[in-house]
Coordinates of C-alpha atoms in Angstrom, one line a residue:
M1 CA 76.2 79.8 28.6
R2 CA 78.7 80.5 25.9
S3 CA 79.1 84.1 27.3
R4 CA 79.8 82.7 30.7
W5 CA 82.4 80.1 29.3
R6 CA 84.2 83.1 27.6
K7 CA 84.4 85.1 30.7
E8 CA 85.9 82.1 32.5
V9 CA 88.5 81.7 29.7
V10 CA 89.4 85.4 30.0
I11 CA 89.7 85.2 33.7
W12 CA 92.1 82.3 33.4
W13 CA 94.3 84.1 30.9
I14 CA 94.5 87.1 33.1
V15 CA 95.5 84.8 36.1
L16 CA 98.2 83.0 34.0
G17 CA 99.4 86.4 32.8
L18 CA 99.8 87.7 36.4
L19 CA 101.6 84.6 37.5
S20 CA 103.9 84.9 34.5
I21 CA 104.6 88.6 35.2
A22 CA 105.1 87.6 38.9
G23 CA 107.7 85.1 37.9
I24 CA 109.5 87.7 35.7
V25 CA 109.5 90.1 38.5
L26 CA 110.9 87.6 41.0
A27 CA 113.6 86.5 38.5
N28 CA 114.4 90.2 38.0
V29 CA 114.8 90.8 41.7
E30 CA 117.0 87.8 42.2
G31 CA 119.0 88.4 39.2
D32 CA 119.6 92.0 40.4
A33 CA 120.7 90.7 43.7
L34 CA 123.1 88.3 42.2
N35 CA 124.5 90.9 39.8
N36 CA 125.1 93.2 42.8
L37 CA 127.1 90.3 44.3
K38 CA 129.0 90.0 41.1
S39 CA 129.9 93.7 40.9
N40 CA 131.3 93.6 44.5
L41 CA 133.5 90.7 43.9
K42 CA 136.8 90.2 42.2
D43 CA 136.7 87.1 39.9
P44 CA 140.2 86.4 38.5
N45 CA 139.1 83.1 37.0
N46 CA 136.0 84.5 35.3
V47 CA 133.8 82.1 37.2
L48 CA 130.9 84.5 36.9
Q49 CA 131.3 85.3 33.2
S50 CA 127.9 83.9 32.4
W51 CA 126.1 86.2 35.1
D52 CA 124.8 88.5 32.2
P53 CA 122.8 91.5 33.6
T54 CA 120.9 91.7 30.2
L55 CA 119.3 88.2 30.9
V56 CA 116.1 88.5 32.9
N57 CA 116.3 84.9 34.2
P58 CA 119.5 84.1 36.4
C59 CA 118.5 80.4 36.1
T60 CA 120.5 80.2 32.9
W61 CA 123.8 81.2 34.7
F62 CA 126.5 78.8 35.7
H63 CA 126.7 78.1 39.5
V64 CA 123.0 78.9 40.0
T65 CA 120.2 76.4 40.4
C66 CA 116.5 77.2 40.2
N67 CA 113.2 75.4 41.0
S68 CA 110.3 74.9 38.7
E69 CA 109.1 78.4 39.3
N70 CA 112.3 79.9 38.2
S71 CA 113.3 80.9 41.6
V72 CA 116.8 80.6 42.7
T73 CA 117.4 77.8 45.2
R74 CA 121.1 77.3 45.2
V75 CA 124.3 79.3 44.6
D76 CA 127.6 77.3 44.3
L77 CA 130.6 79.5 44.4
G78 CA 132.8 77.4 46.6
N79 CA 136.6 77.3 45.9
A80 CA 136.3 79.9 43.1
A81 CA 139.2 82.3 44.1
L82 CA 136.7 85.1 44.7
S83 CA 137.4 88.1 46.8
G84 CA 135.6 91.2 48.0
K85 CA 132.5 91.5 50.1
L86 CA 128.9 90.3 50.3
V87 CA 126.0 92.5 49.7
P88 CA 122.9 93.0 51.7
Q89 CA 120.8 92.4 48.5
L90 CA 121.4 88.6 49.0
G91 CA 118.6 88.8 51.5
Q92 CA 116.1 88.9 48.6
L93 CA 116.7 85.4 47.5
L94 CA 113.8 84.2 49.5
N95 CA 113.8 80.8 48.2
L96 CA 117.4 80.1 48.5
Q97 CA 118.2 76.8 50.2
Y98 CA 121.9 76.3 49.7
M99 CA 124.6 79.1 49.9
E100 CA 128.0 77.7 49.1
L101 CA 130.6 80.4 49.3
Y102 CA 133.4 78.3 51.1
S103 CA 137.0 78.4 50.4
N104 CA 137.4 81.9 48.8
N105 CA 139.0 85.2 50.1
I106 CA 135.7 87.0 50.8
S107 CA 136.1 89.6 53.5
G108 CA 133.9 92.1 55.4
T109 CA 131.1 91.3 57.7
I110 CA 128.3 88.7 57.2
P111 CA 125.3 90.7 56.2
A112 CA 122.5 90.6 58.7
E113 CA 120.0 90.4 55.8
L114 CA 120.9 86.8 55.3
G115 CA 118.5 86.2 58.3
N116 CA 115.7 86.8 55.8
L117 CA 116.5 83.6 53.9
T118 CA 114.1 81.5 55.9
S119 CA 114.2 78.7 53.4
L120 CA 118.0 78.3 53.9
V121 CA 119.1 74.8 54.6
S122 CA 122.9 75.1 54.3
L123 CA 125.0 78.2 54.9
D124 CA 128.7 77.6 54.0
L125 CA 131.0 80.5 54.4
Y126 CA 134.0 78.7 55.9
L127 CA 137.6 79.3 54.9
N128 CA 137.2 82.9 54.0
S129 CA 138.3 86.1 55.7
F130 CA 135.0 87.4 57.3
T131 CA 135.3 89.8 60.2
G132 CA 133.0 91.2 62.7
R133 CA 130.3 89.4 64.6
I134 CA 128.0 86.6 63.7
P135 CA 124.6 88.3 63.0
E136 CA 121.9 87.7 65.6
S137 CA 119.5 87.4 62.7
L138 CA 120.6 84.1 61.7
G139 CA 118.6 82.7 64.5
K140 CA 115.7 83.2 62.2
L141 CA 116.7 80.6 59.8
S142 CA 114.3 77.9 61.2
K143 CA 115.2 75.4 58.5
L144 CA 118.9 75.5 58.7
R145 CA 120.6 72.3 59.0
F146 CA 124.3 73.1 58.2
L147 CA 126.1 76.3 59.6
R148 CA 129.7 76.3 58.8
L149 CA 131.6 79.6 59.6
N150 CA 134.9 78.2 60.6
N151 CA 138.3 79.4 59.4
N152 CA 137.4 83.1 59.3
S153 CA 138.3 86.1 61.6
L154 CA 134.9 86.4 63.4
T155 CA 134.8 88.1 66.7
G156 CA 132.5 88.7 69.6
L157 CA 129.9 86.5 71.3
I158 CA 128.1 83.5 69.8
P159 CA 124.5 84.8 69.4
E160 CA 122.1 83.0 71.8
S161 CA 119.5 83.1 69.0
L162 CA 121.3 80.3 67.2
T163 CA 120.3 77.8 69.9
G164 CA 116.8 78.0 68.9
I165 CA 117.4 76.6 65.4
I166 CA 116.0 73.2 66.4
T167 CA 116.9 71.7 62.9
L168 CA 120.6 72.5 63.2
Q169 CA 122.7 69.3 62.6
V170 CA 126.1 70.5 61.9
L171 CA 127.7 73.6 63.5
D172 CA 131.3 74.5 62.9
L173 CA 132.5 77.8 64.4
S174 CA 136.3 76.7 64.9
N175 CA 139.3 78.7 64.0
N176 CA 137.9 82.2 64.7
H177 CA 138.4 84.8 67.3
L178 CA 135.2 84.4 69.1
S179 CA 134.9 85.2 72.9
G180 CA 132.6 84.8 75.9
E181 CA 130.6 81.8 77.1
V182 CA 129.4 79.1 74.6
P183 CA 125.7 78.6 74.9
S184 CA 124.9 75.1 76.0
N185 CA 121.1 75.1 75.7
G186 CA 118.7 74.3 73.0
S187 CA 120.3 72.9 69.8
F188 CA 123.8 73.6 71.3
S189 CA 123.4 71.0 74.0
L190 CA 124.6 68.2 71.6
F191 CA 127.6 69.9 69.9
T192 CA 131.1 68.8 71.1
P193 CA 134.2 71.0 71.6
I194 CA 135.3 70.3 68.0
S195 CA 132.5 72.8 66.9
F196 CA 134.3 75.7 68.8
A197 CA 137.9 74.7 68.7
N198 CA 140.7 77.2 68.4
N199 CA 138.7 80.2 69.7
N200 CA 140.9 81.0 72.5
E201 CA 138.6 83.4 74.4
L202 CA 135.6 81.1 74.4
C203 CA 134.7 79.4 77.7
G204 CA 132.0 77.4 79.3
P205 CA 131.1 73.6 79.9
V206 CA 131.2 72.8 76.1
T207 CA 134.8 74.1 75.8
T208 CA 136.0 72.5 79.2
T209 CA 137.5 76.0 80.0
P210 CA 135.8 77.7 82.9
C211 CA 134.6 81.1 82.3
P212 CA 136.0 83.8 84.8
G213 CA 134.4 83.7 88.1
A214 CA 132.7 80.3 87.5
P215 CA 133.7 77.1 89.6
P216 CA 136.2 74.8 87.8
F217 CA 134.9 71.8 86.1
S218 CA 135.6 68.3 87.2
P219 CA 135.1 65.0 85.5
P220 CA 132.3 62.8 86.6
P221 CA 133.3 60.4 89.4
P222 CA 133.8 56.7 88.6
F223 CA 130.6 54.9 89.0
S224 CA 130.7 51.7 91.3
L225 CA 127.9 49.4 92.3
P226 CA 127.3 48.6 96.1
P227 CA 128.1 45.0 97.0
P228 CA 125.0 42.9 96.8
S229 CA 123.6 41.8 100.1
P230 CA 122.3 38.2 100.7
G231 CA 118.7 37.7 99.7
S232 CA 118.2 41.2 98.3
S233 CA 118.4 40.6 94.5
A234 CA 115.4 42.6 93.9
S235 CA 116.9 45.7 95.8
S236 CA 120.1 45.1 94.0
T237 CA 118.3 45.2 90.7
G238 CA 116.7 48.5 91.7
A239 CA 120.1 49.9 92.6
I240 CA 121.6 49.0 89.4
A241 CA 118.7 50.5 87.4
G242 CA 118.9 53.6 89.5
G243 CA 122.7 53.8 89.1
V244 CA 122.4 53.4 85.3
A245 CA 119.7 56.0 85.1
A246 CA 121.7 58.5 87.3
G247 CA 124.7 57.9 85.1
A248 CA 122.5 58.5 82.0
A249 CA 121.1 61.7 83.3
L250 CA 124.6 62.9 84.0
L251 CA 125.6 62.2 80.5
I252 CA 122.6 64.0 79.1
A253 CA 123.0 67.0 81.3
V254 CA 126.7 67.4 80.7
P255 CA 127.6 65.8 77.3
A256 CA 130.7 67.8 76.8
I257 CA 132.2 66.8 80.1
A258 CA 131.3 63.1 79.7
F259 CA 132.8 63.2 76.1
A260 CA 136.1 64.8 77.4
W261 CA 136.4 62.3 80.2
C262 CA 135.8 59.3 77.9
R263 CA 138.6 60.6 75.7
R264 CA 141.0 60.6 78.7
R265 CA 140.4 57.0 79.4
K266 CA 143.2 54.5 79.1
P267 CA 143.4 52.7 75.6
E268 CA 143.2 49.3 77.1
E269 CA 139.8 49.8 78.7
Y270 CA 136.7 48.4 76.7
F271 CA 133.5 50.0 76.0
F272 CA 130.9 47.5 77.1
D273 CA 127.4 47.3 75.6
V274 CA 124.2 48.2 77.5
P275 CA 120.8 46.5 76.9
A276 CA 118.6 48.6 74.9
E277 CA 116.0 49.1 77.6
E278 CA 118.6 50.6 80.0
D279 CA 120.3 52.7 77.3
P280 CA 119.2 56.3 77.1
E281 CA 119.6 58.5 74.2
V282 CA 123.4 58.8 74.4
H283 CA 124.9 60.8 71.7
L284 CA 128.5 61.6 70.6
G285 CA 128.0 65.0 69.1
Q286 CA 125.2 64.5 66.5
L287 CA 125.8 60.7 66.6
K288 CA 123.7 58.3 68.5
R289 CA 125.5 55.3 70.1
F290 CA 123.2 52.4 69.6
S291 CA 123.2 49.4 71.9
L292 CA 124.0 46.0 70.2
R293 CA 120.7 44.7 71.4
E294 CA 118.7 47.5 69.7
L295 CA 120.5 46.8 66.4
Q296 CA 119.9 43.0 66.8
V297 CA 116.2 43.7 67.2
A298 CA 116.2 46.1 64.2
T299 CA 117.8 43.5 61.9
D300 CA 116.0 40.4 63.3
S301 CA 119.4 39.2 64.8
F302 CA 121.2 40.1 61.5
S303 CA 119.1 37.8 59.4
N304 CA 120.3 36.8 56.0
K305 CA 116.9 37.9 54.7
N306 CA 117.8 41.5 55.6
I307 CA 121.2 41.6 53.8
L308 CA 121.3 44.5 51.5
G309 CA 124.9 44.0 50.3
R310 CA 128.3 42.6 50.9
G311 CA 131.6 44.5 50.4
G312 CA 135.1 44.7 51.5
F313 CA 134.3 46.2 54.9
G314 CA 131.5 43.8 55.7
K315 CA 127.8 43.1 55.3
V316 CA 125.1 45.7 55.4
Y317 CA 121.7 44.9 56.8
K318 CA 118.2 46.5 56.4
G319 CA 116.7 47.5 59.8
R320 CA 113.8 49.1 61.4
L321 CA 114.3 50.9 64.6
A322 CA 111.9 51.1 67.4
D323 CA 110.6 54.5 66.3
G324 CA 109.8 52.8 62.8
S325 CA 112.4 54.4 60.8
L326 CA 114.5 52.3 58.3
V327 CA 118.2 52.1 58.6
A328 CA 121.1 50.4 56.8
V329 CA 123.4 48.7 59.4
K330 CA 127.0 48.0 58.3
R331 CA 128.6 45.2 60.2
L332 CA 132.3 45.7 60.0
K333 CA 134.4 42.7 59.7
E334 CA 137.8 44.2 60.5
E335 CA 139.9 42.3 63.1
R336 CA 139.6 43.7 66.7
T337 CA 142.7 44.7 68.5
P338 CA 143.0 45.6 72.1
G339 CA 143.1 49.4 72.5
G340 CA 141.4 50.0 69.2
E341 CA 138.1 51.2 70.8
L342 CA 139.1 54.9 71.4
Q343 CA 140.6 54.9 67.9
F344 CA 137.4 53.7 66.5
Q345 CA 135.4 56.2 68.3
T346 CA 137.7 59.1 67.2
E347 CA 137.5 58.1 63.6
V348 CA 133.7 57.6 63.7
E349 CA 133.5 61.2 65.0
M350 CA 135.6 62.5 62.2
I351 CA 133.4 60.7 59.6
S352 CA 130.3 62.1 61.2
M353 CA 131.7 65.7 60.6
A354 CA 131.8 65.2 56.8
V355 CA 128.2 66.3 56.1
H356 CA 127.2 67.3 52.6
R357 CA 124.1 66.9 50.5
H358 CA 125.9 64.3 48.4
L359 CA 127.5 62.3 51.2
L360 CA 125.8 59.6 53.1
R361 CA 125.2 60.7 56.6
L362 CA 126.3 58.6 59.5
R363 CA 123.4 58.3 61.9
G364 CA 125.1 56.3 64.7
F365 CA 127.3 53.6 65.6
C366 CA 127.6 50.7 68.0
M367 CA 130.8 49.4 69.7
T368 CA 131.4 46.4 71.9
P369 CA 134.6 44.4 72.6
T370 CA 133.6 42.1 69.7
E371 CA 131.5 44.2 67.4
R372 CA 131.9 47.4 65.3
L373 CA 128.7 48.6 63.6
L374 CA 127.7 51.8 61.7
V375 CA 124.2 53.0 61.2
Y376 CA 123.1 54.9 58.1
P377 CA 119.8 56.2 56.7
Y378 CA 118.2 53.6 54.4
M379 CA 118.5 54.5 50.8
A380 CA 115.2 53.3 49.1
N381 CA 116.5 53.4 45.5
G382 CA 119.7 51.3 46.2
S383 CA 122.9 52.0 44.4
V384 CA 123.7 53.1 41.0
A385 CA 125.0 49.7 40.1
S386 CA 121.8 48.0 41.2
C387 CA 119.7 50.4 39.2
L388 CA 121.9 50.0 36.1
R389 CA 122.2 46.2 36.1
D390 CA 119.9 44.5 38.7
R391 CA 116.6 46.4 38.4
P392 CA 113.4 44.3 38.1
P393 CA 111.8 44.4 34.7
S394 CA 108.9 46.3 36.1
E395 CA 111.1 49.3 37.0
E396 CA 112.1 52.0 34.6
P397 CA 115.8 52.4 33.8
L398 CA 117.7 55.5 34.9
D399 CA 117.0 58.1 32.2
W400 CA 119.7 60.4 30.9
P401 CA 118.9 63.5 33.0
I402 CA 119.0 61.4 36.1
R403 CA 122.4 60.0 35.1
K404 CA 123.8 63.5 34.5
C405 CA 122.7 64.5 38.0
I406 CA 124.3 61.5 39.3
A407 CA 127.6 62.4 37.7
L408 CA 127.5 65.9 39.0
G409 CA 126.3 65.1 42.5
S410 CA 128.8 62.3 43.2
A411 CA 131.5 64.6 41.9
R412 CA 130.5 67.3 44.4
G413 CA 130.5 64.8 47.2
L414 CA 134.0 63.5 46.5
S415 CA 135.2 67.1 46.0
Y416 CA 134.0 67.8 49.6
L417 CA 135.8 64.9 51.0
H418 CA 139.1 65.9 49.3
D419 CA 139.2 69.5 49.8
H420 CA 136.8 70.5 52.7
C421 CA 137.4 67.7 55.4
D422 CA 140.2 68.2 57.9
P423 CA 141.9 65.8 57.7
K424 CA 140.9 65.0 54.1
I425 CA 139.2 61.8 53.4
I426 CA 140.3 59.5 50.5
H427 CA 137.6 57.0 49.6
R428 CA 139.7 54.4 47.8
D429 CA 136.9 52.5 46.4
V430 CA 134.8 54.8 44.1
K431 CA 132.4 52.8 42.0
A432 CA 128.8 52.6 41.0
A433 CA 127.8 50.2 43.8
N434 CA 129.1 52.9 46.4
I435 CA 127.0 55.7 44.9
L436 CA 123.5 55.4 46.5
L437 CA 120.3 57.1 45.4
D438 CA 117.9 58.7 47.7
E439 CA 114.1 59.0 47.2
E440 CA 114.6 61.7 44.6
F441 CA 117.3 59.6 42.8
E442 CA 119.9 62.2 44.0
A443 CA 123.5 60.7 44.3
V444 CA 124.9 60.1 47.8
V445 CA 128.4 58.8 48.0
G446 CA 128.7 56.0 50.6
D447 CA 131.4 54.0 52.2
F448 CA 133.7 57.0 52.6
G449 CA 136.0 57.2 55.6
L450 CA 136.1 53.5 56.1
A451 CA 139.6 53.4 54.6
K452 CA 142.2 55.4 56.6
L453 CA 141.7 59.1 57.0
M454 CA 144.4 61.2 55.3
D455 CA 146.4 63.9 56.9
Y456 CA 148.0 66.8 55.1
K457 CA 150.2 64.7 52.8
D458 CA 150.3 64.2 49.1
T459 CA 150.2 60.4 49.3
H460 CA 149.5 57.8 51.9
V461 CA 151.2 54.4 51.8
T462 CA 148.6 51.9 52.9
T463 CA 149.0 48.6 54.5
A464 CA 146.7 47.0 52.1
V465 CA 145.3 47.9 48.7
R466 CA 141.5 48.3 49.0
G467 CA 139.2 48.6 46.1
T468 CA 137.5 46.6 43.3
I469 CA 139.0 45.2 40.1
G470 CA 138.5 47.5 37.3
H471 CA 138.2 50.5 39.5
I472 CA 141.8 50.6 41.1
A473 CA 144.2 53.1 39.7
P474 CA 147.4 51.7 38.4
E475 CA 149.7 53.6 40.8
Y476 CA 147.7 52.4 43.7
L477 CA 147.8 48.8 42.6
S478 CA 151.5 48.8 41.9
T479 CA 152.9 50.9 44.8
G480 CA 150.1 50.9 47.5
K481 CA 150.2 54.7 47.4
S482 CA 146.8 56.3 47.3
S483 CA 145.8 60.0 46.9
E484 CA 142.9 62.1 45.7
K485 CA 143.9 61.1 42.2
T486 CA 143.2 57.6 43.2
D487 CA 139.6 58.5 43.7
V488 CA 139.6 60.5 40.5
F489 CA 140.4 57.4 38.5
G490 CA 137.7 55.4 40.2
Y491 CA 135.2 58.3 39.5
G492 CA 136.2 58.2 35.7
I493 CA 135.5 54.4 35.6
M494 CA 132.1 55.0 37.4
L495 CA 131.2 57.5 34.6
L496 CA 131.8 54.9 32.1
E497 CA 129.5 52.6 34.1
L498 CA 126.8 55.3 33.9
I499 CA 127.3 55.9 30.1
T500 CA 127.5 52.3 29.2
G501 CA 125.5 50.3 31.8
Q502 CA 128.3 47.8 31.8
R503 CA 130.5 46.4 34.6
A504 CA 134.0 47.8 35.2
F505 CA 135.2 44.2 35.0
D506 CA 133.2 41.5 33.1
L507 CA 134.5 38.1 32.0
A508 CA 131.4 37.8 29.9
R509 CA 132.8 40.3 27.4
L510 CA 135.3 37.6 26.4
A511 CA 132.5 35.7 24.7
N512 CA 132.5 38.6 22.0
D513 CA 136.3 38.7 22.0
D514 CA 136.0 42.0 23.8
D515 CA 138.2 43.4 26.7
V516 CA 137.3 42.3 30.2
M517 CA 138.2 45.8 31.5
L518 CA 135.5 48.4 30.8
L519 CA 138.2 51.1 30.1
D520 CA 139.9 49.0 27.5
W521 CA 136.5 48.1 25.9
V522 CA 135.6 51.8 25.6
K523 CA 139.0 52.7 24.2
G524 CA 138.7 50.0 21.6
L525 CA 135.2 51.3 20.4
L526 CA 136.6 54.8 20.4
K527 CA 139.5 53.7 18.1
E528 CA 137.0 52.1 15.8
K529 CA 134.8 55.2 16.0
R530 CA 131.9 53.0 17.0
L531 CA 130.6 55.5 19.7
E532 CA 127.0 54.4 19.3
K533 CA 128.0 51.0 20.8
L534 CA 129.1 52.8 24.0
V535 CA 125.7 54.1 25.3
D536 CA 123.6 51.8 27.4
P537 CA 120.8 50.3 25.2
D538 CA 118.4 50.8 28.0
L539 CA 118.4 54.5 27.1
Q540 CA 116.9 53.7 23.8
H541 CA 118.6 56.7 22.1
N542 CA 116.8 59.0 24.6
Y543 CA 119.9 61.2 25.3
I544 CA 121.8 64.2 23.9
D545 CA 124.7 63.4 21.7
G546 CA 126.8 66.3 22.9
E547 CA 126.2 65.6 26.5
V548 CA 127.3 61.9 26.2
E549 CA 130.4 63.2 24.4
Q550 CA 131.2 65.5 27.2
L551 CA 130.9 62.8 29.8
I552 CA 133.1 60.5 27.9
Q553 CA 135.7 63.3 27.6
V554 CA 135.5 63.9 31.4
A555 CA 135.9 60.1 32.0
L556 CA 139.0 59.8 29.8
L557 CA 140.6 62.8 31.5
C558 CA 140.0 61.2 34.9
T559 CA 141.5 57.7 33.9
Q560 CA 144.8 59.0 32.6
G561 CA 147.6 56.8 33.5
S562 CA 149.7 59.4 35.3
P563 CA 147.9 60.6 38.4
T564 CA 149.5 64.1 38.0
E565 CA 147.8 64.4 34.6
R566 CA 144.3 63.7 36.1
P567 CA 142.2 66.6 37.2
K568 CA 141.2 67.3 40.8
M569 CA 137.6 66.7 41.8
T570 CA 136.9 70.5 42.0
E571 CA 138.1 70.7 38.4
V572 CA 135.8 67.8 37.5
V573 CA 132.8 69.5 39.0
R574 CA 133.5 72.6 37.0
M575 CA 133.9 70.7 33.7
L576 CA 130.6 69.1 34.3
E577 CA 129.0 72.4 34.9
G578 CA 130.4 73.5 31.5
D579 CA 133.4 75.4 32.7
G580 CA 136.8 74.6 31.1
L581 CA 136.2 71.2 29.6
A582 CA 136.8 72.1 26.0
E583 CA 140.1 73.8 26.8
R584 CA 141.3 70.8 28.9
W585 CA 140.2 68.2 26.2
E586 CA 142.0 70.1 23.5
E587 CA 145.2 70.3 25.6
W588 CA 145.0 66.6 26.4
Q589 CA 144.5 65.7 22.8
K590 CA 147.6 67.7 21.7
V591 CA 149.7 66.0 24.4
E592 CA 148.4 62.6 23.3
V593 CA 149.5 63.1 19.7
V594 CA 153.1 64.1 20.8
R595 CA 153.3 61.2 23.2
Q596 CA 152.3 58.7 20.4
E597 CA 154.9 60.2 18.1
I598 CA 157.6 59.9 20.8
E599 CA 156.7 56.3 21.7
S600 CA 156.5 55.2 18.0
E601 CA 160.1 56.3 17.6
H602 CA 161.5 55.2 20.9
Y603 CA 159.7 52.1 21.8
N604 CA 160.8 50.4 25.0
H605 CA 160.4 46.7 24.8
E606 CA 160.5 46.4 28.6
F607 CA 157.4 48.6 28.9
I608 CA 154.3 46.5 29.5
P609 CA 151.2 48.7 28.6
D610 CA 148.2 48.6 30.8
S611 CA 144.6 49.6 30.3
T612 CA 145.2 53.0 31.9
Y613 CA 148.3 54.3 30.2
Q614 CA 147.4 55.6 26.7
L615 CA 144.7 56.1 24.2
P616 CA 145.3 57.3 20.6
A617 CA 144.0 60.8 20.3
V618 CA 140.3 60.5 19.3
E619 CA 138.0 62.9 17.8
L620 CA 134.6 62.8 19.6
S621 CA 131.7 64.3 17.8
G622 CA 128.9 62.3 19.5
P623 CA 127.3 58.9 18.9
R624 CA 126.5 58.1 15.4

């Protein structure tokens, strides 16, 4: 018996050893592949400095994420000023899910070996200088949801194989030199002309440009009902149902034509609602247009018991659709104006194009002469604010690793809105209540795009200041001018909420003679070197001092009084990833010392200090 037990132990040790060796071999293969990429790229900003070929495991490198088996699942090198060419060895990253190489100056062809990355969910190569054809092999990426190759110099036909990726949700091939007929079958049947814009030699129904030798397109004829005959209400009902079904079939068969025709309609025409049982699966691109009746049924006629929250844009209701899926329905309370329907539809479409792992995905919309509703996936874990301050006693508080992930994830989402949406989107109300948490407690930025979309301007003068007390940047409050730096300020306050668990504005702090503004309260504790009072007591000291210190530094850099001195969100992401924070913090400390000396010598009695202007230089060395 004992001999048999010893044999089993030996066998288990052998198995564990083999698994360990397999992990090391896998890490070696992936590390070699990434080092091949590094050697083929020019890196003026030393973004790849941590990619050390002497380290067996690439999971310790910056901009690389691994799973629990030490296999690379994510490469984040967007907007890193890289140039050079990709290498075929990238096809060896078999567990890679996210390849983010957007907004660089990478050239050459897209390696066909990327078709081996069958776990890939997102391939972002946009805003580069790629040439040549789109590889046919990309059609093998059966799990791919986001394919963005726009703003390159790609040529040739669009591979028919891509239409077989049934999981594909977002496709952007715009601003290239592609040619030939755009496929309209398979997954391509739902994409609109926006996905293929500015490729002058593309043709086909989706582009509304006929291919040579093909008959010209014509918009669908206006639909009219025959006049009812006396005593034939039943047959009239049948005619109506048949007419609606025919119209629906036409929309489904030729979505691009219908979309183009709808866009040419006169502004004063209204979009009328259709009862749910007569409303087919009509989509706008990847958006479903829900009927009002469908959403009334889902939310129990917008019952108060289903209210998830209230905000500046309206109430949010929990709903269950006919297929059983849970959704959050935002009922907008904006005043309706004649002619606003087409504008609303256009802006909804633009919001739907902002798709990122850390952005709340718009699922659909509803539009009637009196209602505007947006439909989102339901987030089971609520918002960061509710988890910090309104959680039931039976639920565990957010632990420190989750809070760090929330900080980084929300920064990545905001960075995408600012730098990779066209036109850029300014949130204007960044706060813990608008950062939602999915089933895995991953951060998802919500409520973006409900403020005005920004064009390519440095600032945008708004008709009304939108935001929440305690989160509003000083320049936005005083001038009505918002920019990306307005969001950076709100993000910095949100970081302080994460660290402290406190509200951004809380009159209850007056009871302890403390500041009602969270930023002022934090600065006061920093002056008194009482950093231990900053950290949320729910964490019960289960955090790493140095990491808390770093988050406080990022928060203070983001909440500087002058918007020009705040970092961009792309810089915030890099600082949170450990790149450049120490240098930026040291530089800020020096500037603050000089500023204090100047102000002490030349004090202007007309100057009214506010909570965002200055903070005496402090030396953060972690809570104690």
